[in-house]
Coordinates of C-alpha atoms in Angstrom, one line a residue:
Chain N
A1 CA -4.5 -2.6 8.0
Q2 CA -3.7 0.2 5.6
T3 CA -3.7 -0.3 1.9
V4 CA -2.6 1.8 -1.1
T5 CA -4.1 1.4 -4.5
Q6 CA -2.8 2.8 -7.8
S7 CA -5.3 2.0 -10.5
Q8 CA -3.2 3.0 -13.5
P9 CA -0.6 0.4 -14.3
E10 CA 0.7 2.6 -17.2
M11 CA 0.4 6.2 -18.3
S12 CA 1.9 8.1 -21.2
V13 CA 2.5 11.8 -21.7
Q14 CA 3.9 14.0 -24.4
E15 CA 7.0 16.0 -23.5
A16 CA 6.2 19.4 -22.1
E17 CA 2.6 18.4 -21.3
T18 CA 0.9 17.7 -17.9
V19 CA 0.0 14.3 -16.5
T20 CA -1.8 13.2 -13.4
L21 CA -1.2 9.9 -11.6
S22 CA -3.9 8.6 -9.2
C23 CA -3.6 7.0 -5.8
T24 CA -6.2 6.1 -3.2
Y25 CA -5.6 4.7 0.2
D26 CA -7.5 3.1 3.0
T27 CA -6.9 3.9 6.7
S28 CA -8.7 4.4 9.9
E29 CA -6.0 6.7 11.3
S30 CA -6.3 10.5 11.3
D31 CA -2.7 11.4 11.2
Y32 CA -0.3 10.0 8.6
Y33 CA 2.1 10.9 5.8
L34 CA 1.8 10.3 2.1
F35 CA 4.6 10.1 -0.4
W36 CA 5.3 9.8 -4.1
Y37 CA 8.5 7.9 -5.0
K38 CA 10.1 7.7 -8.4
Q39 CA 12.0 4.5 -9.4
P40 CA 13.9 4.8 -12.7
P41 CA 15.4 1.7 -14.4
S42 CA 18.4 2.1 -12.2
R43 CA 16.0 0.8 -9.4
Q44 CA 16.9 3.5 -6.9
M45 CA 13.8 4.9 -5.2
I46 CA 13.8 8.7 -5.1
L47 CA 11.4 10.7 -3.0
V48 CA 9.5 13.1 -5.2
I49 CA 7.1 14.8 -2.8
R50 CA 5.6 14.4 0.7
Q51 CA 2.3 15.4 2.2
E52 CA 1.4 15.5 5.9
A53 CA -2.2 14.6 6.5
Y54 CA -2.8 17.4 9.0
K55 CA -1.9 20.0 6.5
Q56 CA -4.7 21.2 4.2
Q57 CA -2.4 22.9 1.8
N58 CA -1.3 20.7 -1.1
A59 CA 2.5 20.1 -1.3
T60 CA 4.5 21.3 -4.3
E61 CA 8.0 20.7 -5.4
N62 CA 8.9 22.6 -8.6
R63 CA 7.1 20.8 -11.5
F64 CA 5.5 18.3 -9.1
S65 CA 2.3 18.9 -7.1
V66 CA -0.3 16.8 -5.3
N67 CA -4.0 17.0 -5.0
F68 CA -4.7 15.7 -1.5
Q69 CA -8.4 14.9 -0.7
K70 CA -8.4 13.6 2.9
A71 CA -12.1 12.8 3.1
A72 CA -12.0 10.9 -0.2
K73 CA -8.7 9.3 0.7
S74 CA -7.2 10.4 -2.6
F75 CA -3.6 11.5 -3.3
S76 CA -2.9 12.3 -6.9
L77 CA 0.4 13.5 -8.4
K78 CA 0.5 16.1 -11.1
I79 CA 3.7 16.5 -13.2
S80 CA 3.8 19.7 -15.2
D81 CA 6.0 20.4 -18.2
S82 CA 6.9 16.7 -18.4
Q83 CA 10.5 15.9 -19.3
L84 CA 12.1 12.8 -20.8
G85 CA 13.9 12.2 -17.5
D86 CA 10.5 11.9 -15.7
A87 CA 10.0 8.5 -17.4
A88 CA 10.0 5.9 -14.5
M89 CA 7.8 3.9 -12.2
Y90 CA 6.0 6.0 -9.7
F91 CA 4.9 4.6 -6.4
C92 CA 2.5 6.1 -3.9
A93 CA 3.2 5.2 -0.3
Y94 CA 1.6 5.6 3.1
R95 CA 3.2 5.9 6.5
S96 CA 1.5 6.1 9.9
A97 CA 2.4 9.2 11.9
F98 CA 2.5 7.3 15.2
G99 CA 2.4 3.6 14.6
Y100 CA 2.3 1.0 17.3
G101 CA 5.0 -1.4 18.2
G102 CA 7.1 -2.2 15.2
S103 CA 5.0 -0.5 12.5
Q104 CA 6.4 3.0 13.2
G105 CA 8.1 4.3 10.2
N106 CA 7.1 1.5 7.9
L107 CA 6.1 2.5 4.3
I108 CA 3.2 0.8 2.6
F109 CA 3.5 1.0 -1.1
G110 CA 1.0 0.8 -4.0
K111 CA 1.8 -1.4 -7.1
G112 CA 3.1 1.6 -9.1
T113 CA 2.4 3.4 -12.3
K114 CA 4.8 3.2 -15.2
L115 CA 5.1 6.6 -16.8
S116 CA 6.4 7.0 -20.4
V117 CA 7.3 10.4 -21.8
K118 CA 7.1 10.8 -25.6
P119 CA 9.5 13.2 -27.3
Chain F
E1 CA 27.3 12.7 1.5
A2 CA 27.5 9.0 0.4
G3 CA 24.2 7.3 -0.1
V4 CA 23.0 3.8 0.9
A5 CA 25.3 1.2 -0.6
Q6 CA 24.3 -2.3 -1.5
S7 CA 26.1 -5.3 -3.0
P8 CA 25.9 -7.3 -5.2
R9 CA 23.8 -5.5 -7.8
Y10 CA 22.8 -8.8 -9.4
K11 CA 22.8 -12.4 -8.3
I12 CA 21.7 -15.6 -10.0
I13 CA 21.4 -18.8 -8.1
E14 CA 19.8 -22.2 -8.3
K15 CA 16.8 -23.0 -6.0
R16 CA 17.8 -24.5 -2.7
Q17 CA 21.1 -22.6 -2.7
S18 CA 22.0 -19.8 -0.2
V19 CA 22.6 -16.2 -0.9
A20 CA 23.5 -13.1 1.1
F21 CA 23.0 -9.4 0.5
W22 CA 25.0 -6.6 2.1
C23 CA 23.9 -3.0 2.9
N24 CA 25.8 -0.1 4.3
P25 CA 23.4 2.8 5.3
I26 CA 24.1 6.5 5.3
S27 CA 26.5 7.4 8.1
G28 CA 24.6 8.3 11.3
H29 CA 21.3 6.7 10.3
A30 CA 20.0 4.7 13.2
T31 CA 17.2 2.9 11.3
L32 CA 17.7 0.4 8.6
Y33 CA 15.0 -1.3 6.5
W34 CA 15.1 -4.3 4.1
Y35 CA 12.3 -4.4 1.4
Q36 CA 11.4 -7.1 -1.1
Q37 CA 10.1 -5.8 -4.4
I38 CA 8.6 -8.6 -6.7
L39 CA 8.3 -7.7 -10.3
G40 CA 5.2 -5.6 -11.0
Q41 CA 4.6 -4.8 -7.3
G42 CA 5.6 -2.1 -4.8
P43 CA 8.3 -2.8 -2.2
K44 CA 7.2 -4.8 0.9
L45 CA 9.0 -4.4 4.2
L46 CA 10.8 -7.5 5.4
I47 CA 12.6 -6.2 8.5
Q48 CA 13.4 -3.0 10.3
F49 CA 16.3 -2.4 12.6
Q50 CA 16.8 0.4 15.1
N51 CA 20.6 0.5 15.7
N52 CA 21.5 -3.2 16.1
G53 CA 18.0 -4.3 17.4
V54 CA 15.1 -5.7 15.4
V55 CA 11.9 -3.7 15.9
D56 CA 9.7 -5.3 13.2
D57 CA 10.3 -8.6 11.4
S58 CA 6.6 -9.6 11.2
Q59 CA 6.7 -10.0 7.4
L60 CA 10.1 -11.9 7.3
P61 CA 9.7 -15.6 6.3
K62 CA 11.8 -16.7 9.2
D63 CA 12.1 -20.3 8.1
R64 CA 14.4 -19.2 5.3
F65 CA 15.2 -15.6 5.7
S66 CA 17.5 -14.1 8.3
A67 CA 19.1 -10.7 8.8
E68 CA 21.5 -9.1 11.2
R69 CA 22.9 -5.7 11.8
L70 CA 26.0 -6.1 13.9
K71 CA 27.4 -3.0 15.6
G72 CA 24.4 -1.0 14.4
V73 CA 25.9 -0.1 11.0
D74 CA 26.1 -2.6 8.1
S75 CA 23.5 -5.2 7.6
T76 CA 23.3 -8.6 5.9
L77 CA 20.1 -10.3 4.6
K78 CA 20.4 -14.0 4.0
I79 CA 18.1 -16.5 2.2
Q80 CA 18.7 -20.2 2.9
P81 CA 17.5 -22.2 1.0
A82 CA 16.2 -20.0 -1.8
K83 CA 12.9 -20.7 -3.6
L84 CA 11.8 -19.7 -7.1
E85 CA 9.3 -17.2 -5.5
D86 CA 12.2 -15.3 -3.9
S87 CA 13.2 -13.8 -7.2
A88 CA 12.9 -10.1 -6.6
V89 CA 14.8 -6.9 -6.0
Y90 CA 15.9 -6.5 -2.5
L91 CA 16.1 -2.9 -1.4
C92 CA 17.8 -1.5 1.6
A93 CA 16.9 1.9 3.1
S94 CA 17.9 4.0 6.0
S95 CA 16.6 6.9 8.0
L96 CA 17.8 9.1 10.8
R97 CA 15.4 7.8 13.4
R98 CA 12.3 5.7 13.3
D99 CA 10.4 7.8 15.8
L100 CA 10.7 10.9 13.8
T101 CA 8.3 9.6 11.2
H102 CA 8.6 12.5 8.8
H103 CA 12.2 11.7 8.3
E104 CA 12.9 10.6 4.8
Q105 CA 13.9 7.0 4.0
F106 CA 16.9 6.9 1.6
F107 CA 17.1 3.9 -0.6
G108 CA 20.0 2.0 -2.1
P109 CA 20.2 0.8 -5.7
G110 CA 18.9 -2.7 -4.7
T111 CA 20.0 -6.2 -5.5
R112 CA 18.2 -8.1 -8.3
L113 CA 18.0 -11.8 -7.3
T114 CA 17.1 -14.4 -9.9
V115 CA 16.4 -18.0 -8.6
L116 CA 16.5 -20.7 -11.3

């Protein structure tokens, strides 16, 4: 079974600085998707960025970028020019590209990292 | 485009009571998911529907939890009877199709359940 591990329960960053959140995963599959979701206090999960495992190029979305190391099974999120609105829980998630039976499309989440942004 | 709607936002019940949560997915989305998020943890899938059929309920505690998606649109998740360990946020999500696995899952605001 696939697992996702986020080893940093909490992180803090100064406004306008850069912070990196860590994520490792375990899988025997060769094709899959990785995601970072943001969950503010309102509880609504918002997709931040997505990475397809077959792509070597790291995904970027404005101030958000990832460092995807497939061999090491590592998927970190870098937030540049941090803003107060970035404060939230961040979840790393895994999704099989194919799946079998009912597992297709299911997201497997880590425990999350709480990010605080100091003004 | 309207997002995923859920109600109620909060619910407090006594143990052994029953409770139901409602979800209305994004229009046209065939796949609907219910997740349970216990405090301090990431969401865990309870059940997945494709239209009005269940495709994965392997992690649903079927002795007390049930869910349905009549007509392939709205869905209801029920707990009967509730236990203290059911206290959690229940998230509903929808996606266009389950077999297009890159399709994004859109989440609702969740229902926070407290069992006393």
